[in-house]
Coordinates of C-alpha atoms and ligand atoms in Angstrom, one line a residue:
M1 CA -63.6 -23.7 50.5
L2 CA -60.8 -26.0 49.5
Q3 CA -58.0 -25.1 47.1
F4 CA -57.1 -27.7 44.5
G5 CA -53.8 -27.4 42.7
I6 CA -52.5 -29.5 39.8
D7 CA -48.9 -29.8 38.8
L8 CA -48.9 -30.8 35.2
G9 CA -45.4 -32.3 34.6
G10 CA -44.0 -34.0 31.5
T11 CA -44.2 -37.4 33.1
K12 CA -46.6 -37.1 36.0
T13 CA -49.7 -35.1 36.9
E14 CA -50.2 -34.4 40.6
I15 CA -53.3 -33.0 42.4
I16 CA -53.4 -31.6 45.9
A17 CA -56.1 -30.2 48.0
L18 CA -55.3 -27.6 50.7
D19 CA -57.6 -26.2 53.4
E20 CA -57.6 -22.5 54.2
Q21 CA -54.6 -23.0 56.5
G22 CA -52.5 -24.8 53.9
N23 CA -53.0 -28.2 55.4
E24 CA -52.9 -31.0 52.8
V25 CA -56.2 -32.9 52.8
L26 CA -55.6 -34.9 49.6
R27 CA -52.8 -35.7 47.2
Q28 CA -52.9 -38.0 44.2
R29 CA -50.6 -38.7 41.3
T30 CA -51.0 -40.2 37.8
P31 CA -48.7 -40.6 34.8
T32 CA -49.2 -37.7 32.3
P33 CA -50.6 -39.2 29.1
S34 CA -47.9 -38.7 26.5
H35 CA -48.3 -36.9 23.2
S36 CA -52.0 -36.4 23.3
Y37 CA -53.7 -33.1 24.4
P38 CA -57.2 -34.6 24.6
D39 CA -55.9 -37.4 26.9
I40 CA -54.1 -34.9 29.1
L41 CA -57.2 -32.8 29.3
A42 CA -59.4 -35.8 30.1
N43 CA -56.9 -36.9 32.8
I44 CA -57.0 -33.6 34.6
V45 CA -60.8 -33.4 34.5
R46 CA -61.0 -37.0 35.9
M47 CA -58.6 -36.2 38.7
V48 CA -60.4 -33.0 39.7
T49 CA -63.8 -34.6 39.6
S50 CA -62.7 -37.6 41.5
A51 CA -61.1 -35.4 44.2
A52 CA -64.2 -33.2 44.5
D53 CA -66.4 -36.3 44.8
E54 CA -64.2 -37.7 47.5
L55 CA -63.9 -34.5 49.6
Q56 CA -67.5 -33.3 49.0
A57 CA -66.5 -29.7 49.2
D58 CA -66.4 -26.6 46.9
Y59 CA -63.0 -25.7 45.6
T60 CA -60.9 -23.3 43.6
L61 CA -58.6 -24.7 41.0
G62 CA -55.1 -23.6 39.9
I63 CA -52.8 -25.4 37.5
G64 CA -49.0 -25.2 37.2
I65 CA -47.7 -26.0 33.7
P66 CA -44.2 -26.2 32.1
G67 CA -45.0 -23.1 30.0
A68 CA -47.2 -20.0 30.1
L69 CA -50.4 -18.6 28.6
S70 CA -50.1 -16.0 25.8
Y71 CA -51.9 -12.8 26.7
Q72 CA -52.7 -12.2 23.0
T73 CA -54.3 -15.6 22.4
G74 CA -54.9 -17.2 25.8
L75 CA -53.2 -20.3 24.4
V76 CA -50.3 -22.2 25.9
K77 CA -46.8 -21.1 24.8
N78 CA -43.2 -21.9 25.7
A79 CA -44.2 -25.4 27.0
N80 CA -41.7 -28.2 26.9
T81 CA -44.6 -30.7 26.8
N82 CA -45.0 -29.9 23.1
C83 CA -48.6 -31.1 22.6
L84 CA -49.8 -28.4 24.9
I85 CA -48.5 -25.6 22.7
G86 CA -51.3 -23.6 21.0
Q87 CA -54.0 -25.3 23.1
D88 CA -56.7 -23.5 25.0
L89 CA -56.1 -25.4 28.2
K90 CA -57.8 -22.7 30.4
G91 CA -60.9 -22.4 28.2
D92 CA -61.2 -26.2 27.7
L93 CA -60.9 -26.9 31.5
E94 CA -63.3 -24.1 32.4
S95 CA -66.0 -25.4 30.1
S96 CA -65.5 -29.0 31.2
L97 CA -65.4 -28.1 35.0
K98 CA -67.8 -25.1 34.9
R99 CA -65.5 -23.0 37.1
R100 CA -62.7 -20.5 36.9
V101 CA -59.3 -22.0 36.3
V102 CA -56.0 -20.1 37.0
I103 CA -52.9 -21.2 35.2
A104 CA -49.3 -20.2 35.8
N105 CA -45.9 -21.6 35.0
D106 CA -44.0 -23.8 37.4
A107 CA -41.5 -21.2 38.6
D108 CA -44.4 -18.8 39.4
C109 CA -46.0 -21.6 41.4
L110 CA -42.8 -22.1 43.4
A111 CA -42.7 -18.4 44.1
L112 CA -46.3 -18.2 45.2
S113 CA -46.0 -21.3 47.4
E114 CA -42.9 -20.1 49.1
A115 CA -44.2 -16.5 49.6
T116 CA -47.5 -17.8 51.0
D117 CA -46.4 -20.2 53.6
G118 CA -42.9 -21.2 52.8
A119 CA -39.4 -19.8 53.2
G120 CA -40.5 -16.4 51.9
S121 CA -43.6 -16.1 54.2
G122 CA -43.7 -12.8 56.0
Y123 CA -41.5 -11.0 53.4
K124 CA -43.2 -8.2 51.5
T125 CA -41.6 -9.1 48.1
V126 CA -40.2 -12.5 47.2
F127 CA -38.1 -13.4 44.1
A128 CA -37.9 -17.1 43.7
V129 CA -35.8 -19.1 41.2
I130 CA -36.0 -22.7 40.3
I131 CA -32.8 -24.2 39.0
G132 CA -33.0 -27.8 37.7
T133 CA -33.2 -28.9 34.1
G134 CA -34.2 -25.4 33.3
C135 CA -33.8 -22.0 35.0
G136 CA -37.0 -20.0 35.8
G137 CA -38.1 -17.2 38.2
G138 CA -41.2 -15.8 39.7
W139 CA -42.0 -12.5 41.5
V140 CA -44.5 -12.1 44.3
V141 CA -45.5 -8.8 45.9
N142 CA -47.7 -8.7 49.0
G143 CA -48.7 -12.3 48.4
Q144 CA -49.8 -11.7 44.7
L145 CA -47.9 -13.0 41.7
V146 CA -46.8 -10.2 39.4
N147 CA -47.4 -11.1 35.8
G148 CA -46.9 -8.0 33.6
P149 CA -48.3 -7.1 30.2
N150 CA -46.1 -9.6 28.4
A151 CA -46.8 -12.4 31.0
I152 CA -43.0 -12.8 31.6
A153 CA -42.4 -11.0 34.9
G154 CA -39.6 -12.7 36.8
E155 CA -38.4 -14.7 33.8
W156 CA -34.8 -14.7 34.6
G157 CA -33.2 -17.6 32.8
H158 CA -33.2 -16.0 29.4
N159 CA -31.2 -12.9 30.3
P160 CA -27.5 -13.0 29.6
L161 CA -25.0 -13.6 32.4
P162 CA -23.8 -10.1 33.6
W163 CA -20.2 -9.3 34.3
R164 CA -19.0 -12.1 32.0
E165 CA -15.5 -13.5 32.3
A166 CA -13.3 -15.1 29.6
T167 CA -14.0 -18.5 31.0
D168 CA -17.8 -18.2 30.7
S169 CA -19.0 -20.2 27.7
E170 CA -21.4 -18.7 25.2
T171 CA -23.6 -21.6 24.4
L172 CA -26.5 -21.2 22.0
C173 CA -29.8 -21.5 24.1
Y174 CA -32.9 -23.1 22.8
C175 CA -34.6 -19.7 22.9
G176 CA -32.3 -18.6 20.0
L177 CA -29.9 -16.4 22.0
K178 CA -26.5 -17.0 23.2
G179 CA -25.1 -16.9 26.8
C180 CA -28.5 -17.1 28.6
L181 CA -28.3 -17.8 32.4
E182 CA -30.1 -21.1 31.6
T183 CA -27.1 -22.2 29.5
L184 CA -24.8 -21.6 32.5
L185 CA -26.8 -22.2 35.6
S186 CA -29.2 -25.1 34.9
G187 CA -28.1 -28.6 35.5
T188 CA -27.2 -28.9 31.8
G189 CA -25.5 -25.6 32.0
L190 CA -23.3 -26.7 34.9
R191 CA -22.3 -29.8 32.9
L192 CA -21.5 -27.8 29.8
Q193 CA -19.6 -25.1 31.6
A194 CA -17.6 -27.6 33.6
L195 CA -16.7 -29.4 30.3
H196 CA -15.6 -26.0 28.9
E197 CA -13.4 -25.3 32.0
T198 CA -11.9 -28.8 32.6
G199 CA -12.4 -30.8 29.5
I200 CA -14.2 -33.5 31.6
E201 CA -17.6 -34.6 30.4
Q202 CA -19.8 -35.8 33.3
R203 CA -23.2 -35.2 34.7
S204 CA -23.8 -32.2 37.0
E205 CA -24.8 -34.6 39.8
V206 CA -21.4 -36.2 39.6
W207 CA -19.7 -32.8 40.0
V208 CA -21.8 -32.1 43.0
Q209 CA -21.0 -35.5 44.6
Q210 CA -17.3 -34.9 44.0
F211 CA -17.6 -31.4 45.5
L212 CA -19.3 -32.8 48.6
A213 CA -16.5 -35.4 48.9
G214 CA -13.9 -32.6 48.9
D215 CA -12.4 -33.1 45.4
T216 CA -10.3 -30.1 44.5
Q217 CA -11.3 -29.8 40.8
A218 CA -15.0 -30.3 41.6
T219 CA -14.7 -27.6 44.3
A220 CA -13.3 -25.2 41.7
V221 CA -16.1 -26.0 39.3
I222 CA -18.8 -25.5 42.0
H223 CA -17.2 -22.3 43.3
A224 CA -17.1 -20.9 39.8
Y225 CA -20.8 -21.9 39.5
Y226 CA -21.6 -20.0 42.8
R227 CA -19.8 -16.9 41.4
R228 CA -22.0 -16.9 38.3
L229 CA -25.1 -17.5 40.4
A230 CA -24.1 -14.6 42.6
K231 CA -23.7 -12.3 39.6
A232 CA -27.1 -13.3 38.2
L233 CA -28.8 -12.7 41.5
A234 CA -26.9 -9.4 42.1
A235 CA -28.5 -8.1 38.9
V236 CA -31.9 -9.1 40.3
I237 CA -31.1 -7.2 43.6
N238 CA -30.0 -4.1 41.7
L239 CA -33.1 -4.1 39.6
M240 CA -35.9 -5.1 42.1
D241 CA -34.3 -5.3 45.6
P242 CA -36.6 -8.2 46.8
H243 CA -37.0 -8.6 50.5
A244 CA -36.0 -12.3 50.1
I245 CA -34.7 -14.6 47.4
V246 CA -35.8 -18.2 47.5
L247 CA -34.0 -21.0 45.8
G248 CA -35.7 -24.2 44.6
G249 CA -34.8 -27.1 42.3
G250 CA -31.9 -29.5 42.4
V251 CA -29.2 -27.0 43.1
S252 CA -31.1 -25.8 46.2
N253 CA -30.0 -28.9 48.0
L254 CA -26.4 -27.6 48.2
D255 CA -26.3 -26.6 51.9
D256 CA -23.4 -24.1 51.7
I257 CA -24.9 -22.2 48.7
Y258 CA -26.9 -20.1 51.2
R259 CA -23.7 -18.8 52.8
A260 CA -21.4 -18.8 49.9
V261 CA -23.5 -16.9 47.3
P262 CA -24.5 -14.0 49.5
E263 CA -20.8 -13.6 50.5
L264 CA -20.0 -13.2 46.8
W265 CA -22.8 -11.1 45.5
A266 CA -21.9 -7.8 47.4
E267 CA -19.2 -7.3 44.8
W268 CA -21.8 -6.6 42.1
V269 CA -24.7 -5.1 44.1
F270 CA -24.7 -1.3 43.9
S271 CA -25.0 -0.7 47.7
D272 CA -22.7 -0.4 50.7
T273 CA -24.5 -3.2 52.4
V274 CA -26.5 -6.2 51.2
V275 CA -28.9 -7.7 53.7
T276 CA -31.0 -9.8 51.3
P277 CA -31.5 -13.3 52.6
L278 CA -31.0 -16.2 50.2
L279 CA -33.4 -19.0 51.5
K280 CA -34.0 -22.6 50.7
A281 CA -37.5 -23.5 49.4
R282 CA -39.3 -24.9 52.4
H283 CA -41.7 -27.1 50.5
G284 CA -39.1 -28.6 48.2
D285 CA -40.5 -30.6 45.4
S286 CA -44.1 -29.9 46.7
S287 CA -43.8 -26.2 46.0
G288 CA -45.1 -26.5 42.4
V289 CA -48.3 -28.3 43.3
R290 CA -48.9 -26.2 46.5
G291 CA -48.3 -23.0 44.6
A292 CA -50.8 -24.1 42.0
A293 CA -53.4 -24.6 44.7
W294 CA -52.8 -21.1 46.1
L295 CA -53.4 -19.7 42.5
G296 CA -57.1 -20.0 43.2
R297 CA -56.8 -17.1 45.7
Q298 CA -55.1 -14.8 43.2
G299 CA -56.9 -11.9 41.7
S300 CA -57.8 -12.4 38.0
Ligands
LIG401 ZN1 -32.3 -18.5 26.3

């Protein structure tokens, strides 16, 4: 039995097939049709059918989406690919492909991928965060994604920053609340907070480049960023005490974050010692599609 995974992104749709050991036996990518749900659906069906024809094997199917399924309705919610919102993606795919389809959000896919055979492999509980344009989280216990009755377990980015300081901005988030972690820790959040601190408007990537080149002001900006990330993760440790925390997304490429943030977070963790490892996602940008493939092995 192979495990097919689809990563449905805003601009590209990727399919992967893994064997039981997690070896990649197929990977293909197409542009995501824009603004048309029927076209997106047809594209996924075409990619899955073509992969199944090529590999001539039975398969499970999981799909990672930039959103989640509502428990109440089974329809897509919170998706930034707007035409997916309110659609019965799971039902439509199951009736087209005549098989069970498991759908999860992209942060959950990262968490599952890394807990299964990535940086979090071998740890009983894994909390994974993905920090890029957005700021999401996923929670895996004994290899199983935890979802919860509201389908939001691990949703980390729309909690407020704890232990706020006067310099922390209180930007209005798209979710309707102010001061969410996403508004401070995402790539956009880093840019806005740096603007708030320094009066300089430039992209987060430029701050990172200047930091890596040893610029004093950029170093202060990134160190303040580490401090906020350490607080946000200390709150996770206090609440759930995961055996490992895995970091994915653009910010995970900062090599010294894995030393610097754990040095800081002890200040806010309610324990005499903190041994939690902060680990870099092993599968990098492939974690989303690999995690989607592992979804097929999850209990329903
Ligand atoms: Zn928010």
